[in-house]
């Protein structure tokens, strides 16, 4: 199952972060930088992110420092 998360309420926070990230990229972007630029541009344009969920919840990954991350996608077709 895919879940759409509306970001309209967070737009004031998301847009400045995206703008800052986009300003940091050089003219010749790495693959990761190009993907990040596309992600932020699509999130701003559509006002949402997508995640996946099954009967056990949302997938997460925890690193050795105990920090947990959850993947998000900018378009439903990418999730």
Short mmCIF file of C-alpha atoms in Angstrom, two decimals:
data_model
loop_
_atom_site.label_atom_id
_atom_site.label_comp_id
_atom_site.label_asym_id
_atom_site.label_seq_id
_atom_site.Cartn_x
_atom_site.Cartn_y
_atom_site.Cartn_z
CA UNK A 1 0.00 0.00 0.00
CA UNK A 2 1.19 3.51 -0.79
CA UNK A 3 0.46 6.47 1.46
CA UNK A 4 0.37 10.10 0.37
CA UNK A 5 1.52 12.68 2.90
CA UNK A 6 0.24 16.22 2.26
CA UNK A 7 2.87 18.86 2.91
CA UNK A 8 0.76 21.98 2.43
CA UNK A 9 0.88 22.68 6.18
CA UNK A 10 4.68 22.32 6.11
CA UNK A 11 5.29 24.33 2.94
CA UNK A 12 6.86 27.22 4.85
CA UNK A 13 9.48 24.80 6.20
CA UNK A 14 9.96 22.58 3.15
CA UNK A 15 10.44 25.36 0.57
CA UNK A 16 13.32 27.15 2.40
CA UNK A 17 15.13 23.83 2.91
CA UNK A 18 14.68 22.92 -0.74
CA UNK A 19 15.80 26.35 -1.93
CA UNK A 20 18.89 26.18 0.26
CA UNK A 21 19.77 22.71 -1.02
CA UNK A 22 19.28 23.75 -4.63
CA UNK A 23 21.54 26.78 -4.15
CA UNK A 24 24.34 24.53 -2.92
CA UNK A 25 24.56 22.45 -6.10
CA UNK A 26 27.30 23.21 -8.61
CA UNK A 27 26.55 23.62 -12.31
CA UNK A 28 27.83 20.09 -12.91
CA UNK A 29 25.83 18.05 -10.44
CA UNK A 30 26.60 14.61 -9.16
CA UNK A 31 23.94 11.95 -9.64
CA UNK A 32 22.93 12.29 -5.98
CA UNK A 33 22.66 16.08 -6.29
CA UNK A 34 20.55 15.79 -9.44
CA UNK A 35 18.24 13.30 -7.71
CA UNK A 36 17.94 15.57 -4.67
CA UNK A 37 17.13 18.56 -6.90
CA UNK A 38 14.43 16.56 -8.70
CA UNK A 39 13.00 15.30 -5.37
CA UNK A 40 12.70 18.79 -3.86
CA UNK A 41 11.36 20.31 -7.08
CA UNK A 42 8.65 17.64 -7.37
CA UNK A 43 7.73 17.88 -3.68
CA UNK A 44 7.33 21.65 -3.98
CA UNK A 45 5.34 21.34 -7.22
CA UNK A 46 2.95 18.66 -5.91
CA UNK A 47 2.90 19.51 -2.19
CA UNK A 48 3.23 15.90 -1.09
CA UNK A 49 5.57 12.96 -0.59
CA UNK A 50 4.83 9.25 -0.87
CA UNK A 51 5.78 6.33 1.35
CA UNK A 52 4.98 2.63 1.39
CA UNK A 53 3.20 0.70 4.13
CA UNK A 54 2.18 -2.89 4.77
CA UNK A 55 0.47 -4.68 7.65
CA UNK A 56 3.53 -4.15 9.84
CA UNK A 57 3.72 -0.41 9.18
CA UNK A 58 6.21 1.78 7.36
CA UNK A 59 9.73 0.51 6.51
CA UNK A 60 12.56 2.10 8.44
CA UNK A 61 16.29 1.68 8.79
CA UNK A 62 18.29 2.39 11.94
CA UNK A 63 22.02 3.13 11.87
CA UNK A 64 24.61 2.26 14.53
CA UNK A 65 23.99 5.59 16.29
CA UNK A 66 20.32 4.68 16.76
CA UNK A 67 19.07 7.22 14.21
CA UNK A 68 16.04 5.96 12.30
CA UNK A 69 15.21 6.94 8.73
CA UNK A 70 12.06 6.37 6.69
CA UNK A 71 12.15 6.52 2.88
CA UNK A 72 9.97 9.00 0.99
CA UNK A 73 9.39 9.47 -2.72
CA UNK A 74 8.33 12.60 -4.57
CA UNK A 75 5.93 10.82 -6.93
CA UNK A 76 3.59 7.87 -6.52
CA UNK A 77 5.20 6.21 -9.55
CA UNK A 78 8.56 6.19 -7.74
CA UNK A 79 7.21 4.61 -4.53
#
